[in-house]
Coordinates of C-alpha atoms (C1' of nucleotides) in Angstrom, one line a residue:
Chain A
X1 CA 159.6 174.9 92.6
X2 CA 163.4 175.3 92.7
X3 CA 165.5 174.2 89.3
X4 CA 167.4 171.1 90.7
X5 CA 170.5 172.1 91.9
X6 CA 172.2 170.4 89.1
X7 CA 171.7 173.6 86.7
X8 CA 173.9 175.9 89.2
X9 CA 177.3 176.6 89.3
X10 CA 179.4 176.8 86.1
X11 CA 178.5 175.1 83.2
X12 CA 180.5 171.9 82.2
X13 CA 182.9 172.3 79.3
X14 CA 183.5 168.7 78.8
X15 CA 181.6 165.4 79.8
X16 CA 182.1 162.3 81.1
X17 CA 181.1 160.4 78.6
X18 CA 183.2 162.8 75.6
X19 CA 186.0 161.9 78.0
X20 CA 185.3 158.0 77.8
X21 CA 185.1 158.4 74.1
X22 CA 188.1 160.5 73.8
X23 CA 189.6 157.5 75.5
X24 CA 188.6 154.6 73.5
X25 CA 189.9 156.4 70.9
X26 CA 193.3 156.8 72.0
X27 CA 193.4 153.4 72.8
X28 CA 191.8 151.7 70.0
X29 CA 194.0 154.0 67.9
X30 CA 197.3 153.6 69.5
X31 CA 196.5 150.1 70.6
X32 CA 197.4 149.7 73.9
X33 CA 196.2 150.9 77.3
X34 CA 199.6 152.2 78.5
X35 CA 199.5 155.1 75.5
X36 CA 196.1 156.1 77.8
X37 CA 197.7 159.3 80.1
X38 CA 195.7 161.3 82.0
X39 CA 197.4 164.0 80.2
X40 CA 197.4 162.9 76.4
X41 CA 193.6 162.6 77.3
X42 CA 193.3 165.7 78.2
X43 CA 194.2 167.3 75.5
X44 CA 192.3 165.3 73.2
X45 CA 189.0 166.4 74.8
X46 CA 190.8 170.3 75.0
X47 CA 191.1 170.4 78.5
X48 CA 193.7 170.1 81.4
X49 CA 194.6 166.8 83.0
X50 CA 192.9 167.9 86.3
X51 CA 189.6 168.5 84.4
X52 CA 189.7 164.9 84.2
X53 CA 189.5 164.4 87.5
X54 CA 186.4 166.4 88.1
X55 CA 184.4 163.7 86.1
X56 CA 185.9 161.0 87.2
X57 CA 187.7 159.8 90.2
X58 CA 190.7 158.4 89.4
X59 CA 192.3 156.6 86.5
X60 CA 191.1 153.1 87.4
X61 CA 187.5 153.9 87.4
X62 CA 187.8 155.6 83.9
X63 CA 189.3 152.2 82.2
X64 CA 186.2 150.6 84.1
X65 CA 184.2 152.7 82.3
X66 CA 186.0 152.7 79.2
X67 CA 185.2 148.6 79.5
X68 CA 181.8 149.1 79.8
X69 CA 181.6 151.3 77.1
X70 CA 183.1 149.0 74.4
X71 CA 181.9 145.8 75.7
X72 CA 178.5 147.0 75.3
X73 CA 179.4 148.3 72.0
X74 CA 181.2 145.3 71.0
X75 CA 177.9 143.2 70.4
X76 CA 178.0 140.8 67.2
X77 CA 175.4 138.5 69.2
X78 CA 175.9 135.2 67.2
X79 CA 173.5 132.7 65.7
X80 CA 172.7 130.3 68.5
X81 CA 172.4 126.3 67.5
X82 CA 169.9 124.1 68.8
X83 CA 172.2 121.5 70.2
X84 CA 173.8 123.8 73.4
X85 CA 176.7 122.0 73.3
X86 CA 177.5 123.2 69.8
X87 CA 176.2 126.7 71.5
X88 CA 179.0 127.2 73.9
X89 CA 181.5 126.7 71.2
X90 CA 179.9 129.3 69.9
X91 CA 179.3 131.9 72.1
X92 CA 182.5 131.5 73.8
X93 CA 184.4 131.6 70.0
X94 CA 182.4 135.2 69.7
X95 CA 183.8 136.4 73.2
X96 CA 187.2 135.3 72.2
X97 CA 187.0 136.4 68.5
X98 CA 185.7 140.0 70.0
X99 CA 188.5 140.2 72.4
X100 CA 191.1 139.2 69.9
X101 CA 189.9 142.3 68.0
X102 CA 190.6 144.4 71.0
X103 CA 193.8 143.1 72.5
X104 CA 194.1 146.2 74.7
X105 CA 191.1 145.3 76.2
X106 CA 192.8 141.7 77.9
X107 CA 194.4 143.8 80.0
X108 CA 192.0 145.5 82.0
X109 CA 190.8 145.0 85.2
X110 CA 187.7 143.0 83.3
X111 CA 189.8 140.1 83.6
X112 CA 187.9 138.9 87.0
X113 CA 184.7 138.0 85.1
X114 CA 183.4 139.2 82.2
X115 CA 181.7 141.7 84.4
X116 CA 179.8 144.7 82.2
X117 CA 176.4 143.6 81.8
X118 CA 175.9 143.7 78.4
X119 CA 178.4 140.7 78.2
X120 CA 177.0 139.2 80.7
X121 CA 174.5 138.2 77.7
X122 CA 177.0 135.7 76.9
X123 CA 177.8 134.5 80.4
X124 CA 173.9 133.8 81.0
X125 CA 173.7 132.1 78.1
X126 CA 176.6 130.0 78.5
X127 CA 175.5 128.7 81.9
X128 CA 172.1 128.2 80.2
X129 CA 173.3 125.9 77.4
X130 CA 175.4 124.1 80.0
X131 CA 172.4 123.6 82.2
X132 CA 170.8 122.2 78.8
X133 CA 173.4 119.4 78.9
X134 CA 172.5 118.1 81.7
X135 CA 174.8 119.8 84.6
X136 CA 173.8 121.3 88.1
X137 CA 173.5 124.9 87.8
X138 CA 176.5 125.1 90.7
X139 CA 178.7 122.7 88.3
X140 CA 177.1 125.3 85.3
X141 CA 179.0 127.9 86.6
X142 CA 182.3 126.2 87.3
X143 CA 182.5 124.8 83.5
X144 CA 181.7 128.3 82.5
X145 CA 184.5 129.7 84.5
X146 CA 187.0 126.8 83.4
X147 CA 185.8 128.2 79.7
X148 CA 187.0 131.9 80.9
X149 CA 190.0 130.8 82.3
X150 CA 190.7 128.6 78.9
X151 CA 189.4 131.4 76.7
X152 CA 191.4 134.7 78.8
X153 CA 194.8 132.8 78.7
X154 CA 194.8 132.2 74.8
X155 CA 194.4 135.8 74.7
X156 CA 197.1 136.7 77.4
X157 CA 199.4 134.5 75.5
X158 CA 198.6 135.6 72.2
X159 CA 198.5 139.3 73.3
X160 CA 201.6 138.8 74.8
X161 CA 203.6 137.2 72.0
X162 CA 202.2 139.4 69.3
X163 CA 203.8 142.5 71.0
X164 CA 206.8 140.9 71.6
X165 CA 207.0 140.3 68.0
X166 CA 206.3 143.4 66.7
X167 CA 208.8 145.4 69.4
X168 CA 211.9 143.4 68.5
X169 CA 212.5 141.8 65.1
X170 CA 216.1 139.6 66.9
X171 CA 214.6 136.1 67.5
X172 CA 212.8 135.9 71.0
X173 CA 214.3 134.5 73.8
X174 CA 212.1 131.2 73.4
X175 CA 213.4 130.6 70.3
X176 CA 217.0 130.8 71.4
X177 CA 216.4 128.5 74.0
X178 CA 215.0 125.5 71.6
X179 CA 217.8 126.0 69.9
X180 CA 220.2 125.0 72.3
X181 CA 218.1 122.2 74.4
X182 CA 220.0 119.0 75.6
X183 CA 217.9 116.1 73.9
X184 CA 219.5 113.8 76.4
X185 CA 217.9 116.1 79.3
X186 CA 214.3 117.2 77.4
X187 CA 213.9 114.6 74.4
X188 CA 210.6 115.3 73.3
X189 CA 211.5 119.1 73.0
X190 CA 214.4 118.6 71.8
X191 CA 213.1 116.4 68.6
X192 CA 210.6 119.1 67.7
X193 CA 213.0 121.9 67.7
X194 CA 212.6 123.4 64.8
X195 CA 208.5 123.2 64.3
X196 CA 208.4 124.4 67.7
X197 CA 207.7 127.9 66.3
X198 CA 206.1 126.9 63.5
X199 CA 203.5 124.4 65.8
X200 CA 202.2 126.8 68.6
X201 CA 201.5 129.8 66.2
X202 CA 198.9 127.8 64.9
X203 CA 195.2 128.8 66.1
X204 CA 193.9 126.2 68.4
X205 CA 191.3 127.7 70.6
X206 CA 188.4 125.9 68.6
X207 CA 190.4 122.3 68.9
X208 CA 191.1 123.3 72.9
X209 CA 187.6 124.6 73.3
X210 CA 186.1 121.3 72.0
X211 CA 188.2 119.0 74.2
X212 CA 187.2 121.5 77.4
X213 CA 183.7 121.1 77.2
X214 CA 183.2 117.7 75.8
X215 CA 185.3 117.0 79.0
X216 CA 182.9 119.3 81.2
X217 CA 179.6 118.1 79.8
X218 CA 180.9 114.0 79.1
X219 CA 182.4 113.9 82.8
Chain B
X1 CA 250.6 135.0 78.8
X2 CA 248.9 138.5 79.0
X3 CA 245.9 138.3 81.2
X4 CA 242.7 138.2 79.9
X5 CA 241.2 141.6 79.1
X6 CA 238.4 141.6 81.6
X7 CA 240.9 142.1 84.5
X8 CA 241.4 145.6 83.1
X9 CA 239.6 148.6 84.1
X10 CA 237.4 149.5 87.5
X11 CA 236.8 146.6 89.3
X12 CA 233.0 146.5 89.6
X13 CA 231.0 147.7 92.6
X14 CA 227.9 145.3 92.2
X15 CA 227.7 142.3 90.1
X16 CA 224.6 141.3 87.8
X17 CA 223.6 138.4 90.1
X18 CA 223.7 140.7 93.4
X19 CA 221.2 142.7 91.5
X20 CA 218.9 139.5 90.3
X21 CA 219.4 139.2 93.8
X22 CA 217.7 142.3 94.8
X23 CA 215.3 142.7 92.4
X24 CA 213.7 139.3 93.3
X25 CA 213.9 140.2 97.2
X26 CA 212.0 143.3 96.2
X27 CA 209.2 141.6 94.5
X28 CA 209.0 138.9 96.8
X29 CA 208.9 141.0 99.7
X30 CA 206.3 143.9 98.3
X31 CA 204.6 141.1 96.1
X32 CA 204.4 143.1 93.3
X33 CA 206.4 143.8 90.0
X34 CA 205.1 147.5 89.9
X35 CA 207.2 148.2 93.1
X36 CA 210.3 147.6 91.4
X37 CA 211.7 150.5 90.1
X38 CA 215.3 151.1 88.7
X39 CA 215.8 154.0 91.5
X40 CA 214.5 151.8 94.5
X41 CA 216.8 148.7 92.8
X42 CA 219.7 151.0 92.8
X43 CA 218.9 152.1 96.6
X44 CA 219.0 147.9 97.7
X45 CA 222.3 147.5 96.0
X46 CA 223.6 150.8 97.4
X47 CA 224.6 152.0 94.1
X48 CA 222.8 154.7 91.5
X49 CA 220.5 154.0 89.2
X50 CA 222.4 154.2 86.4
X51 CA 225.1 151.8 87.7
X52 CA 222.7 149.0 86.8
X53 CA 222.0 150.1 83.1
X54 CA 226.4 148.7 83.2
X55 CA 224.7 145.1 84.0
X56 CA 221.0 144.9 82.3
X57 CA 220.5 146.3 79.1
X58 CA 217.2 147.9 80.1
X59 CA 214.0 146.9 82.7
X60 CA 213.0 144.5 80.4
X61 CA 216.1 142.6 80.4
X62 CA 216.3 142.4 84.6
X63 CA 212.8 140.9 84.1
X64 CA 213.6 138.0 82.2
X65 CA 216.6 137.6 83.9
X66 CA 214.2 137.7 87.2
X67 CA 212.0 135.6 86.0
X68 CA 214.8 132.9 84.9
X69 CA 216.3 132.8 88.6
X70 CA 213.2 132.2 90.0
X71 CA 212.2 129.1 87.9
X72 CA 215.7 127.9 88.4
X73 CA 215.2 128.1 92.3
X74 CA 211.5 127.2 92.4
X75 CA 211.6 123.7 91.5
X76 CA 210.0 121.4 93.9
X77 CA 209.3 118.6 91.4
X78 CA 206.6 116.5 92.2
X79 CA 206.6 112.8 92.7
X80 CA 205.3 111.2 89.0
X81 CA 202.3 108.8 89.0
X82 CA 202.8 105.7 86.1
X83 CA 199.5 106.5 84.6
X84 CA 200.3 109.5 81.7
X85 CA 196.9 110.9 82.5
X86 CA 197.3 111.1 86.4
X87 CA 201.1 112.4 85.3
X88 CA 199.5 115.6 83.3
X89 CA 197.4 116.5 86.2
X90 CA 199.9 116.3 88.9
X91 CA 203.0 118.3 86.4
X92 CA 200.2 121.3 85.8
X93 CA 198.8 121.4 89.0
X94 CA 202.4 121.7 90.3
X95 CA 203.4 124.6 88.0
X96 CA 200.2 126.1 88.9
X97 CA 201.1 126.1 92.7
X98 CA 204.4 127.3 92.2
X99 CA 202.9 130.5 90.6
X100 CA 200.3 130.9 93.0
X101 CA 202.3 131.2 95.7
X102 CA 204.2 133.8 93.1
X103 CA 201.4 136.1 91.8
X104 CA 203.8 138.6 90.9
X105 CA 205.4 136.4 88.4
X106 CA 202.2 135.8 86.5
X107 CA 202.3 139.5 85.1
X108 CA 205.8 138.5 83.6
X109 CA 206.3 138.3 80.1
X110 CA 206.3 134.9 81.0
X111 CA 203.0 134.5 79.7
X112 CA 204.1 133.4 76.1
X113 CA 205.5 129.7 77.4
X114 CA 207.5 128.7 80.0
X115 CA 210.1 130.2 78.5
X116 CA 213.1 129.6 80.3
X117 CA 215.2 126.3 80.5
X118 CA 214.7 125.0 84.3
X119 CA 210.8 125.3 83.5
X120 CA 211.0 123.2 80.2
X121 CA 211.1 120.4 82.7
X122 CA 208.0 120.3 83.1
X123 CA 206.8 121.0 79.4
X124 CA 208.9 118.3 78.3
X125 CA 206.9 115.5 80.4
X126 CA 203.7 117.2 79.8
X127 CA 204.4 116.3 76.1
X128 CA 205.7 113.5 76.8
X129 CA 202.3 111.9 79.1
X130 CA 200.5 113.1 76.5
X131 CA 202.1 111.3 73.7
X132 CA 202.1 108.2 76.3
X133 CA 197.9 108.6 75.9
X134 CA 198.0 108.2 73.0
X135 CA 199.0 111.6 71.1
X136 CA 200.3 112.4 67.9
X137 CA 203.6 115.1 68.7
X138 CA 202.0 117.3 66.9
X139 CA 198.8 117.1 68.7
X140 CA 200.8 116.3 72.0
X141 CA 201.5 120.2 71.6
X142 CA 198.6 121.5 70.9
X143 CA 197.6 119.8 74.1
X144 CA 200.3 121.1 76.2
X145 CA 199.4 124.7 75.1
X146 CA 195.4 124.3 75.7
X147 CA 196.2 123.3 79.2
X148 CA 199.1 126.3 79.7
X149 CA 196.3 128.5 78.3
X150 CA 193.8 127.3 81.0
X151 CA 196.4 127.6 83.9
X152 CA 197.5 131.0 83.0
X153 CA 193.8 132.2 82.5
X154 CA 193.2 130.6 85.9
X155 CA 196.0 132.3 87.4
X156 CA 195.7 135.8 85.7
X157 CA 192.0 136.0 87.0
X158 CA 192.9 134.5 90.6
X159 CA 195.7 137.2 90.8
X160 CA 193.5 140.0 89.4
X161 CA 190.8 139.3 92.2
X162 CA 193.2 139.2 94.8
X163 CA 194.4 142.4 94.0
X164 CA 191.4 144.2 93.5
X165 CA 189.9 142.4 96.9
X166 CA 192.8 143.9 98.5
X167 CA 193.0 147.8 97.5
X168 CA 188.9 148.1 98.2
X169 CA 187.1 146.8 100.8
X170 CA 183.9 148.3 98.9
X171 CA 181.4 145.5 97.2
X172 CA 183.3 144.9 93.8
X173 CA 182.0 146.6 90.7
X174 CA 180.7 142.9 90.1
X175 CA 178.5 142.7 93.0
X176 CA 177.1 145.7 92.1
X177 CA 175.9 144.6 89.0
X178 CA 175.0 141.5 90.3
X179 CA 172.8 142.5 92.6
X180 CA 170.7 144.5 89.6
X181 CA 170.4 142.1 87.5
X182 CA 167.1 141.8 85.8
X183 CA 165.7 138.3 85.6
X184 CA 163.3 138.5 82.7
X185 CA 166.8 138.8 80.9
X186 CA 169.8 136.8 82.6
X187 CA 167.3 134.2 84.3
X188 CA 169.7 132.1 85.3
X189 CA 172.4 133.9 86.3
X190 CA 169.5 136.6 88.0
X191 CA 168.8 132.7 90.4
X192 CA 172.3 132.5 90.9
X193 CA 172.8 135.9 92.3
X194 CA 173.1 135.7 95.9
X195 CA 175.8 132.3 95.6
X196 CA 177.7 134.1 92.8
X197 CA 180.6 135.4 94.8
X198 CA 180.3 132.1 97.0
X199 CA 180.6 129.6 93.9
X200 CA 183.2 131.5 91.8
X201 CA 185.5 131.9 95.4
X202 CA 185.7 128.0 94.8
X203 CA 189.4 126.6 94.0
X204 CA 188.1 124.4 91.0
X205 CA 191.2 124.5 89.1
X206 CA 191.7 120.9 89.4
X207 CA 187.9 119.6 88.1
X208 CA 188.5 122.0 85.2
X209 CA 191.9 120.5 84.3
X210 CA 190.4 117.1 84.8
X211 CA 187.5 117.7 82.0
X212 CA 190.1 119.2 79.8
X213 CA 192.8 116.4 79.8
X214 CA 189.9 114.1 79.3
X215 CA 188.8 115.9 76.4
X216 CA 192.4 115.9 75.1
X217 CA 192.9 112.8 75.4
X218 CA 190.0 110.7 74.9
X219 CA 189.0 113.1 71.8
Chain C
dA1 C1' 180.1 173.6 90.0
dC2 C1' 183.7 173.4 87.1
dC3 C1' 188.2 174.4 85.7
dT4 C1' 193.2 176.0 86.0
dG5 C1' 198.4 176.3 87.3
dA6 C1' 201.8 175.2 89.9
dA7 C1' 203.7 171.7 92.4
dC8 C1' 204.8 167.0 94.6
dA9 C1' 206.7 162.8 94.3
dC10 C1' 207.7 159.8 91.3
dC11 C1' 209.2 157.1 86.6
dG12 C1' 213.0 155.0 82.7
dT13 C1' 216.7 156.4 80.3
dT14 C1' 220.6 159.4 78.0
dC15 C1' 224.7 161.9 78.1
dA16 C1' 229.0 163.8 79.5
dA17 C1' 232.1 163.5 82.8
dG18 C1' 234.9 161.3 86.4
dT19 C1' 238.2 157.5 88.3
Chain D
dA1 C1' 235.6 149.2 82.7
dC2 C1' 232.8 150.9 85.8
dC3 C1' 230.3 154.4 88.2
dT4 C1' 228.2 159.2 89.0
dG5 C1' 225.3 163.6 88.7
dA6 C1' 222.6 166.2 86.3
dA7 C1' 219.1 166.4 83.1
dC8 C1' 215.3 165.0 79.8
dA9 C1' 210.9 163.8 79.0
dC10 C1' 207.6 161.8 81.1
dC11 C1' 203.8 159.9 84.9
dG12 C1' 199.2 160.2 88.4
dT13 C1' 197.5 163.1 91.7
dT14 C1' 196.9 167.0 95.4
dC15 C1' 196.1 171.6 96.6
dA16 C1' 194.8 176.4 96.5
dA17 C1' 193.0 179.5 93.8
dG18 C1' 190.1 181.4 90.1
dT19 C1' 185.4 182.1 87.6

DNA sequence: ACCTGAACACCGTTCAAGT
DNA sequence: ACCTGAACACCGTTCAAGT
């Protein structure tokens, strides 16, 4: 029997998956997805950008794979509660509180679904627990995705603020237009000016969570 | 009287708004904020690239200022129901609209509120409703953020389908791992897999902003 | 089979000079 | 004051050639 034509042909210097890890570095490192280049990430791994290209197609599939790779690696799997409402709360605070840890990560392509399969540990048991409380499967799913949507906006808005904040220390835009708001046009805005600020950097996922699924599983 | 000292100098080719102008024809037209480049910007306004950088301070700049003239021309407010509850449903589900039929727009750095003045409309009788059910201010805000955070988490996953369904005709990476999943471990979601694609294609933005404001409110 | 170098077709932005 | 041209320091990707 022939060797399998797989050990022919020059021998690999680098590997797809020392590539991936290369990138999650830069990224994790540099914090942000933009700082990934096709050439920066070549020479991390010691190679030439079109190397790259020989192990994978094209710079879209390598952040899909670079999603997969963290999101399996990103498993905390949390204590589950009895009671499943008290369990969504839960495992949708873990997805949120691992996400918040990776803010680079909100911006990839995962943002369809939480699509690698190792999170879709969460997403099964999500439905599951909603099932618990009494829905359809078909409405199951629905409440999970309203939970997504709730749980992937806090992070685009709080991604999106914090590096705002830390590019440009002059006070945002937002702020300057409280400042000058007609009270006789928006009155309710107007009278909370100045804890406006102070108001929505509070953390209110939990609160918000709470009030989305009593609303899902009550209705 | 000496005139005032901006009649001195070159009178100017192109003005900022003729550029706002441009820009937003651009990104309407190509739906996309990608294709708007300085060079192709410069090109519409028959001028150089650098002409602009005498009118904007950089890209970000034109983007806000973009995204400031297109609230400002995209208000088709909605006819108000009396009862504060209804009233939340029908101001969100109107911004909502408004951006879907503007996907581009959700990319913006928009994301943090709606930021600029024409779109405070609406956040100022969203707060307002909910104070009319029954709110605290404080609480009214809270509110008014959990459901911004749901409608852009709707809208950032609506637009990043689209755009993936678009660019590949290929099954999505999330069939693909749909179709593999292994039922001793995702049970549920392992039944669901053939009406996945089906159930999640639903538009159910408005049951999910139901159970929410419910939640909010009766909490 | 795997890697390289040179090149293409782009970016945003700076700088020095023109009118 | 407003605009231009050339240039800088980048991108992702293709192509033809090398080992």
């Amino acid at each position: 029997m022939p060797q399998p034509s797989a050990r022919r042909g020059r021998p690999p210097r680098i590997s797809r998956a020392e590539i991936i890890e290369a990138a999650r570095r830069i990224v994790e490192e540099d914090e942000g997805v933009d700082r990934l280049t096709m050439r920066r990430l070549a020479g991390e791994v010691g190679s030439t950008p079109m190397a790259l290209y020989h192990h994978v197609r094209d710079k879209e599939e390598l952040l899909v794979l670079l999603m997969d790779a963290v999101a399996e690696e990103a498993q905390r799997r949390p204590e589950l509660p009895a009671d499943p409402r008290e369990r969504v709360i839960v495992l949708a605070t873990a997805i949120r509180a691992s996400l918040v840890e990776r803010p680079w990560a909100v911006e990839l392509p995962a943002a369809d679904d939480l699509m690698s399969v190792s999170a879709l540990w969460y997403s099964e048991r999500i439905v599951g627990a909603l099932v618990e409380c009494g829905l359809t499967t078909e409405r199951a799913v629905h409440a999970y995705r309203a939970i997504w949507y709730y749980t992937v906006g806090e992070l685009t808005v709080r991604t999106a603020s914090a590096r705002r904040r830390e590019r440009d220390d002059r006070p945002t835009y937002r702020d300057r237009v409280f400042t000058e708001l007609d009270p006789g046009e928006l009155p309710t805005l107007a009278s909370l000016a100045g804890r406006w600020t102070e108001l929505t950097a509070r953390d209110t996922y939990q609160d918000g969570l709470r009030a989305l699924v009593d609303g899902l599983t009550r209705g």
